[in-house]
mmCIF file with all atom_site columns, C-alpha atoms in Angstrom:
data_model
loop_
_atom_site.group_PDB
_atom_site.id
_atom_site.type_symbol
_atom_site.label_atom_id
_atom_site.label_alt_id
_atom_site.label_comp_id
_atom_site.label_asym_id
_atom_site.label_entity_id
_atom_site.label_seq_id
_atom_site.pdbx_PDB_ins_code
_atom_site.Cartn_x
_atom_site.Cartn_y
_atom_site.Cartn_z
_atom_site.occupancy
_atom_site.B_iso_or_equiv
_atom_site.pdbx_formal_charge
_atom_site.auth_seq_id
_atom_site.auth_comp_id
_atom_site.auth_asym_id
_atom_site.auth_atom_id
_atom_site.pdbx_PDB_model_num
ATOM 1   C CA . UNK A 1 1   ? 39.549 -28.909 -5.616  1.00 85.00 ? 1314 UNK A CA 1
ATOM 2   C CA . UNK A 1 2   ? 39.399 -29.082 -1.817  1.00 89.00 ? 1315 UNK A CA 1
ATOM 3   C CA . UNK A 1 3   ? 35.637 -28.606 -1.826  1.00 90.00 ? 1316 UNK A CA 1
ATOM 4   C CA . UNK A 1 4   ? 35.304 -31.672 -4.063  1.00 90.00 ? 1317 UNK A CA 1
ATOM 5   C CA . UNK A 1 5   ? 37.689 -33.695 -1.929  1.00 92.00 ? 1318 UNK A CA 1
ATOM 6   C CA . UNK A 1 6   ? 35.963 -32.636 1.285   1.00 94.00 ? 1319 UNK A CA 1
ATOM 7   C CA . UNK A 1 7   ? 32.592 -33.657 -0.145  1.00 94.00 ? 1320 UNK A CA 1
ATOM 8   C CA . UNK A 1 8   ? 33.948 -36.989 -1.403  1.00 93.00 ? 1321 UNK A CA 1
ATOM 9   C CA . UNK A 1 9   ? 35.534 -37.836 1.962   1.00 95.00 ? 1322 UNK A CA 1
ATOM 10  C CA . UNK A 1 10  ? 32.674 -36.485 4.070   1.00 95.00 ? 1323 UNK A CA 1
ATOM 11  C CA . UNK A 1 11  ? 35.035 -33.970 5.713   1.00 96.00 ? 1324 UNK A CA 1
ATOM 12  C CA . UNK A 1 12  ? 38.762 -33.448 5.971   1.00 97.00 ? 1325 UNK A CA 1
ATOM 13  C CA . UNK A 1 13  ? 39.562 -33.442 9.684   1.00 97.00 ? 1326 UNK A CA 1
ATOM 14  C CA . UNK A 1 14  ? 41.609 -36.511 10.560  1.00 97.00 ? 1327 UNK A CA 1
ATOM 15  C CA . UNK A 1 15  ? 42.015 -37.603 6.931   1.00 98.00 ? 1328 UNK A CA 1
ATOM 16  C CA . UNK A 1 16  ? 45.358 -38.505 5.410   1.00 98.00 ? 1329 UNK A CA 1
ATOM 17  C CA . UNK A 1 17  ? 45.980 -36.916 2.020   1.00 98.00 ? 1330 UNK A CA 1
ATOM 18  C CA . UNK A 1 18  ? 48.994 -37.473 -0.175  1.00 98.00 ? 1331 UNK A CA 1
ATOM 19  C CA . UNK A 1 19  ? 50.450 -34.970 -2.601  1.00 98.00 ? 1332 UNK A CA 1
ATOM 20  C CA . UNK A 1 20  ? 52.389 -36.081 -5.637  1.00 98.00 ? 1333 UNK A CA 1
ATOM 21  C CA . UNK A 1 21  ? 54.569 -33.201 -6.756  1.00 97.00 ? 1334 UNK A CA 1
ATOM 22  C CA . UNK A 1 22  ? 55.456 -30.001 -4.928  1.00 97.00 ? 1335 UNK A CA 1
ATOM 23  C CA . UNK A 1 23  ? 57.231 -27.875 -7.521  1.00 95.00 ? 1336 UNK A CA 1
ATOM 24  C CA . UNK A 1 24  ? 55.239 -25.507 -9.705  1.00 92.00 ? 1337 UNK A CA 1
ATOM 25  C CA . UNK A 1 25  ? 56.154 -27.553 -12.800 1.00 93.00 ? 1338 UNK A CA 1
ATOM 26  C CA . UNK A 1 26  ? 58.085 -30.759 -13.561 1.00 94.00 ? 1339 UNK A CA 1
ATOM 27  C CA . UNK A 1 27  ? 61.867 -30.839 -13.795 1.00 92.00 ? 1340 UNK A CA 1
ATOM 28  C CA . UNK A 1 28  ? 62.507 -28.049 -11.311 1.00 92.00 ? 1341 UNK A CA 1
ATOM 29  C CA . UNK A 1 29  ? 62.809 -27.640 -7.554  1.00 92.00 ? 1342 UNK A CA 1
ATOM 30  C CA . UNK A 1 30  ? 61.166 -24.209 -7.745  1.00 92.00 ? 1343 UNK A CA 1
ATOM 31  C CA . UNK A 1 31  ? 58.207 -24.030 -5.368  1.00 93.00 ? 1344 UNK A CA 1
ATOM 32  C CA . UNK A 1 32  ? 57.612 -20.291 -5.566  1.00 88.00 ? 1345 UNK A CA 1
ATOM 33  C CA . UNK A 1 33  ? 53.908 -19.742 -6.192  1.00 87.00 ? 1346 UNK A CA 1
ATOM 34  C CA . UNK A 1 34  ? 53.370 -23.494 -6.452  1.00 92.00 ? 1347 UNK A CA 1
ATOM 35  C CA . UNK A 1 35  ? 49.796 -24.641 -5.895  1.00 91.00 ? 1348 UNK A CA 1
ATOM 36  C CA . UNK A 1 36  ? 51.144 -27.310 -3.531  1.00 94.00 ? 1349 UNK A CA 1
ATOM 37  C CA . UNK A 1 37  ? 52.001 -24.634 -0.964  1.00 93.00 ? 1350 UNK A CA 1
ATOM 38  C CA . UNK A 1 38  ? 48.436 -23.324 -0.938  1.00 93.00 ? 1351 UNK A CA 1
ATOM 39  C CA . UNK A 1 39  ? 47.099 -26.881 -0.671  1.00 94.00 ? 1352 UNK A CA 1
ATOM 40  C CA . UNK A 1 40  ? 49.425 -27.777 2.187   1.00 95.00 ? 1353 UNK A CA 1
ATOM 41  C CA . UNK A 1 41  ? 48.467 -24.721 4.207   1.00 94.00 ? 1354 UNK A CA 1
ATOM 42  C CA . UNK A 1 42  ? 44.737 -25.317 3.692   1.00 95.00 ? 1355 UNK A CA 1
ATOM 43  C CA . UNK A 1 43  ? 44.991 -29.035 4.441   1.00 96.00 ? 1356 UNK A CA 1
ATOM 44  C CA . UNK A 1 44  ? 47.002 -28.547 7.625   1.00 96.00 ? 1357 UNK A CA 1
ATOM 45  C CA . UNK A 1 45  ? 44.513 -25.909 8.783   1.00 95.00 ? 1358 UNK A CA 1
ATOM 46  C CA . UNK A 1 46  ? 41.719 -28.466 8.263   1.00 96.00 ? 1359 UNK A CA 1
ATOM 47  C CA . UNK A 1 47  ? 43.435 -31.016 10.512  1.00 97.00 ? 1360 UNK A CA 1
ATOM 48  C CA . UNK A 1 48  ? 44.659 -33.249 7.696   1.00 98.00 ? 1361 UNK A CA 1
ATOM 49  C CA . UNK A 1 49  ? 47.753 -35.429 7.896   1.00 98.00 ? 1362 UNK A CA 1
ATOM 50  C CA . UNK A 1 50  ? 49.691 -34.432 4.763   1.00 98.00 ? 1363 UNK A CA 1
ATOM 51  C CA . UNK A 1 51  ? 52.157 -36.760 3.066   1.00 98.00 ? 1364 UNK A CA 1
ATOM 52  C CA . UNK A 1 52  ? 54.166 -35.683 0.020   1.00 97.00 ? 1365 UNK A CA 1
ATOM 53  C CA . UNK A 1 53  ? 56.730 -36.700 -2.526  1.00 97.00 ? 1366 UNK A CA 1
ATOM 54  C CA . UNK A 1 54  ? 58.539 -34.706 -5.205  1.00 97.00 ? 1367 UNK A CA 1
ATOM 55  C CA . UNK A 1 55  ? 61.690 -35.890 -7.005  1.00 96.00 ? 1368 UNK A CA 1
ATOM 56  C CA . UNK A 1 56  ? 63.639 -32.689 -6.267  1.00 95.00 ? 1369 UNK A CA 1
ATOM 57  C CA . UNK A 1 57  ? 61.617 -30.151 -4.239  1.00 94.00 ? 1370 UNK A CA 1
ATOM 58  C CA . UNK A 1 58  ? 61.237 -32.060 -0.955  1.00 92.00 ? 1371 UNK A CA 1
ATOM 59  C CA . UNK A 1 59  ? 63.860 -30.194 1.030   1.00 89.00 ? 1372 UNK A CA 1
ATOM 60  C CA . UNK A 1 60  ? 62.449 -26.792 0.164   1.00 90.00 ? 1373 UNK A CA 1
ATOM 61  C CA . UNK A 1 61  ? 59.007 -27.897 1.284   1.00 87.00 ? 1374 UNK A CA 1
ATOM 62  C CA . UNK A 1 62  ? 60.370 -29.444 4.462   1.00 86.00 ? 1375 UNK A CA 1
ATOM 63  C CA . UNK A 1 63  ? 61.908 -26.096 5.401   1.00 88.00 ? 1376 UNK A CA 1
ATOM 64  C CA . UNK A 1 64  ? 58.572 -24.302 4.980   1.00 88.00 ? 1377 UNK A CA 1
ATOM 65  C CA . UNK A 1 65  ? 56.170 -26.844 6.501   1.00 87.00 ? 1378 UNK A CA 1
ATOM 66  C CA . UNK A 1 66  ? 57.253 -28.961 9.434   1.00 87.00 ? 1379 UNK A CA 1
ATOM 67  C CA . UNK A 1 67  ? 53.836 -30.669 9.510   1.00 90.00 ? 1380 UNK A CA 1
ATOM 68  C CA . UNK A 1 68  ? 54.262 -32.406 6.159   1.00 96.00 ? 1381 UNK A CA 1
ATOM 69  C CA . UNK A 1 69  ? 55.479 -35.986 6.192   1.00 96.00 ? 1382 UNK A CA 1
ATOM 70  C CA . UNK A 1 70  ? 57.978 -36.145 3.318   1.00 95.00 ? 1383 UNK A CA 1
ATOM 71  C CA . UNK A 1 71  ? 58.118 -39.621 1.819   1.00 97.00 ? 1384 UNK A CA 1
ATOM 72  C CA . UNK A 1 72  ? 60.812 -41.548 -0.027  1.00 96.00 ? 1385 UNK A CA 1
ATOM 73  C CA . UNK A 1 73  ? 58.700 -42.362 -3.073  1.00 98.00 ? 1386 UNK A CA 1
ATOM 74  C CA . UNK A 1 74  ? 55.139 -42.171 -4.469  1.00 98.00 ? 1387 UNK A CA 1
ATOM 75  C CA . UNK A 1 75  ? 54.262 -45.572 -3.025  1.00 98.00 ? 1388 UNK A CA 1
ATOM 76  C CA . UNK A 1 76  ? 55.064 -44.479 0.515   1.00 98.00 ? 1389 UNK A CA 1
ATOM 77  C CA . UNK A 1 77  ? 52.832 -41.442 0.023   1.00 98.00 ? 1390 UNK A CA 1
ATOM 78  C CA . UNK A 1 78  ? 49.897 -43.658 -0.971  1.00 98.00 ? 1391 UNK A CA 1
ATOM 79  C CA . UNK A 1 79  ? 50.164 -45.968 2.077   1.00 98.00 ? 1392 UNK A CA 1
ATOM 80  C CA . UNK A 1 80  ? 47.219 -45.330 4.356   1.00 98.00 ? 1393 UNK A CA 1
ATOM 81  C CA . UNK A 1 81  ? 45.915 -42.342 2.368   1.00 98.00 ? 1394 UNK A CA 1
ATOM 82  C CA . UNK A 1 82  ? 42.270 -41.410 2.066   1.00 98.00 ? 1395 UNK A CA 1
ATOM 83  C CA . UNK A 1 83  ? 43.043 -39.429 -1.087  1.00 98.00 ? 1396 UNK A CA 1
ATOM 84  C CA . UNK A 1 84  ? 45.919 -38.699 -3.438  1.00 98.00 ? 1397 UNK A CA 1
ATOM 85  C CA . UNK A 1 85  ? 46.295 -35.437 -5.324  1.00 97.00 ? 1398 UNK A CA 1
ATOM 86  C CA . UNK A 1 86  ? 48.495 -35.180 -8.393  1.00 97.00 ? 1399 UNK A CA 1
ATOM 87  C CA . UNK A 1 87  ? 49.800 -31.622 -8.137  1.00 96.00 ? 1400 UNK A CA 1
ATOM 88  C CA . UNK A 1 88  ? 52.767 -31.687 -10.524 1.00 96.00 ? 1401 UNK A CA 1
ATOM 89  C CA . UNK A 1 89  ? 52.854 -34.001 -13.536 1.00 95.00 ? 1402 UNK A CA 1
ATOM 90  C CA . UNK A 1 90  ? 56.331 -35.459 -13.079 1.00 95.00 ? 1403 UNK A CA 1
ATOM 91  C CA . UNK A 1 91  ? 56.947 -38.461 -15.355 1.00 95.00 ? 1404 UNK A CA 1
ATOM 92  C CA . UNK A 1 92  ? 57.594 -40.664 -12.311 1.00 96.00 ? 1405 UNK A CA 1
ATOM 93  C CA . UNK A 1 93  ? 53.890 -40.441 -11.355 1.00 97.00 ? 1406 UNK A CA 1
ATOM 94  C CA . UNK A 1 94  ? 52.598 -41.462 -14.761 1.00 94.00 ? 1407 UNK A CA 1
ATOM 95  C CA . UNK A 1 95  ? 53.928 -45.024 -14.877 1.00 93.00 ? 1408 UNK A CA 1
ATOM 96  C CA . UNK A 1 96  ? 53.414 -46.528 -11.436 1.00 97.00 ? 1409 UNK A CA 1
ATOM 97  C CA . UNK A 1 97  ? 52.097 -49.872 -10.221 1.00 98.00 ? 1410 UNK A CA 1
ATOM 98  C CA . UNK A 1 98  ? 48.587 -48.603 -9.552  1.00 98.00 ? 1411 UNK A CA 1
ATOM 99  C CA . UNK A 1 99  ? 47.382 -52.017 -8.365  1.00 98.00 ? 1412 UNK A CA 1
ATOM 100 C CA . UNK A 1 100 ? 49.946 -51.781 -5.562  1.00 98.00 ? 1413 UNK A CA 1
ATOM 101 C CA . UNK A 1 101 ? 48.832 -48.223 -4.801  1.00 98.00 ? 1414 UNK A CA 1
ATOM 102 C CA . UNK A 1 102 ? 45.158 -49.233 -4.732  1.00 98.00 ? 1415 UNK A CA 1
ATOM 103 C CA . UNK A 1 103 ? 45.868 -51.974 -2.181  1.00 98.00 ? 1416 UNK A CA 1
ATOM 104 C CA . UNK A 1 104 ? 47.847 -49.651 0.086   1.00 98.00 ? 1417 UNK A CA 1
ATOM 105 C CA . UNK A 1 105 ? 45.311 -46.823 0.367   1.00 98.00 ? 1418 UNK A CA 1
ATOM 106 C CA . UNK A 1 106 ? 42.555 -46.488 2.972   1.00 98.00 ? 1419 UNK A CA 1
ATOM 107 C CA . UNK A 1 107 ? 40.269 -45.205 0.253   1.00 97.00 ? 1420 UNK A CA 1
ATOM 108 C CA . UNK A 1 108 ? 41.062 -45.414 -3.471  1.00 97.00 ? 1421 UNK A CA 1
ATOM 109 C CA . UNK A 1 109 ? 40.443 -41.764 -4.362  1.00 98.00 ? 1422 UNK A CA 1
ATOM 110 C CA . UNK A 1 110 ? 42.701 -39.844 -6.755  1.00 97.00 ? 1423 UNK A CA 1
ATOM 111 C CA . UNK A 1 111 ? 42.255 -36.218 -7.693  1.00 97.00 ? 1424 UNK A CA 1
ATOM 112 C CA . UNK A 1 112 ? 44.260 -35.477 -10.821 1.00 96.00 ? 1425 UNK A CA 1
ATOM 113 C CA . UNK A 1 113 ? 45.035 -31.764 -10.717 1.00 94.00 ? 1426 UNK A CA 1
ATOM 114 C CA . UNK A 1 114 ? 46.731 -31.929 -14.128 1.00 94.00 ? 1427 UNK A CA 1
ATOM 115 C CA . UNK A 1 115 ? 44.569 -34.439 -16.031 1.00 95.00 ? 1428 UNK A CA 1
ATOM 116 C CA . UNK A 1 116 ? 47.798 -36.306 -16.678 1.00 96.00 ? 1429 UNK A CA 1
ATOM 117 C CA . UNK A 1 117 ? 46.850 -39.774 -15.426 1.00 97.00 ? 1430 UNK A CA 1
ATOM 118 C CA . UNK A 1 118 ? 45.114 -42.488 -17.444 1.00 96.00 ? 1431 UNK A CA 1
ATOM 119 C CA . UNK A 1 119 ? 41.678 -41.987 -15.912 1.00 96.00 ? 1432 UNK A CA 1
ATOM 120 C CA . UNK A 1 120 ? 39.966 -44.871 -17.708 1.00 96.00 ? 1433 UNK A CA 1
ATOM 121 C CA . UNK A 1 121 ? 42.669 -47.301 -16.574 1.00 97.00 ? 1434 UNK A CA 1
ATOM 122 C CA . UNK A 1 122 ? 42.483 -46.037 -12.982 1.00 98.00 ? 1435 UNK A CA 1
ATOM 123 C CA . UNK A 1 123 ? 38.701 -46.348 -12.883 1.00 97.00 ? 1436 UNK A CA 1
ATOM 124 C CA . UNK A 1 124 ? 38.916 -49.869 -14.347 1.00 98.00 ? 1437 UNK A CA 1
ATOM 125 C CA . UNK A 1 125 ? 41.271 -50.823 -11.519 1.00 98.00 ? 1438 UNK A CA 1
ATOM 126 C CA . UNK A 1 126 ? 38.764 -49.603 -8.935  1.00 98.00 ? 1439 UNK A CA 1
ATOM 127 C CA . UNK A 1 127 ? 39.902 -46.068 -8.176  1.00 98.00 ? 1440 UNK A CA 1
ATOM 128 C CA . UNK A 1 128 ? 37.502 -43.219 -7.583  1.00 97.00 ? 1441 UNK A CA 1
ATOM 129 C CA . UNK A 1 129 ? 39.094 -40.806 -10.038 1.00 96.00 ? 1442 UNK A CA 1
ATOM 130 C CA . UNK A 1 130 ? 38.366 -37.136 -10.491 1.00 95.00 ? 1443 UNK A CA 1
ATOM 131 C CA . UNK A 1 131 ? 40.195 -34.737 -12.754 1.00 93.00 ? 1444 UNK A CA 1
ATOM 132 C CA . UNK A 1 132 ? 39.916 -31.034 -13.357 1.00 87.00 ? 1445 UNK A CA 1
ATOM 133 C CA . UNK A 1 133 ? 36.806 -30.536 -15.460 1.00 74.00 ? 1446 UNK A CA 1
ATOM 134 C CA . UNK A 1 134 ? 36.317 -34.298 -15.950 1.00 64.00 ? 1447 UNK A CA 1
ATOM 135 C CA . UNK A 1 135 ? 33.321 -36.309 -14.822 1.00 59.00 ? 1448 UNK A CA 1
#
């Protein structure tokens, strides 16, 4: 995933990347073995500004990673981002005002790590969308 994002952005250093979802699955605050933790560590090591939102797992993440900017909602995560990554498919990420999100991002790139978003709709709005195994 990061290789694709790095290629798409032309490098990661100095980029701002937002993570939607931190828990290992929806409807829990459990972050043990969550892919978000691996992503955060790799992104911070690459010099990325990391923003994140999760409905219930924010505090646990905040305790582990001081370098992550925890946001109040998905919209705040998107503001000024070069890329968004859907990590956990919480329902709250599936029905957002994507026109608002598009306007607030530096670059309209979404990587859907769960293939949960409506990719055709996002592309029609003007997003650069990439999902796992999707072209």
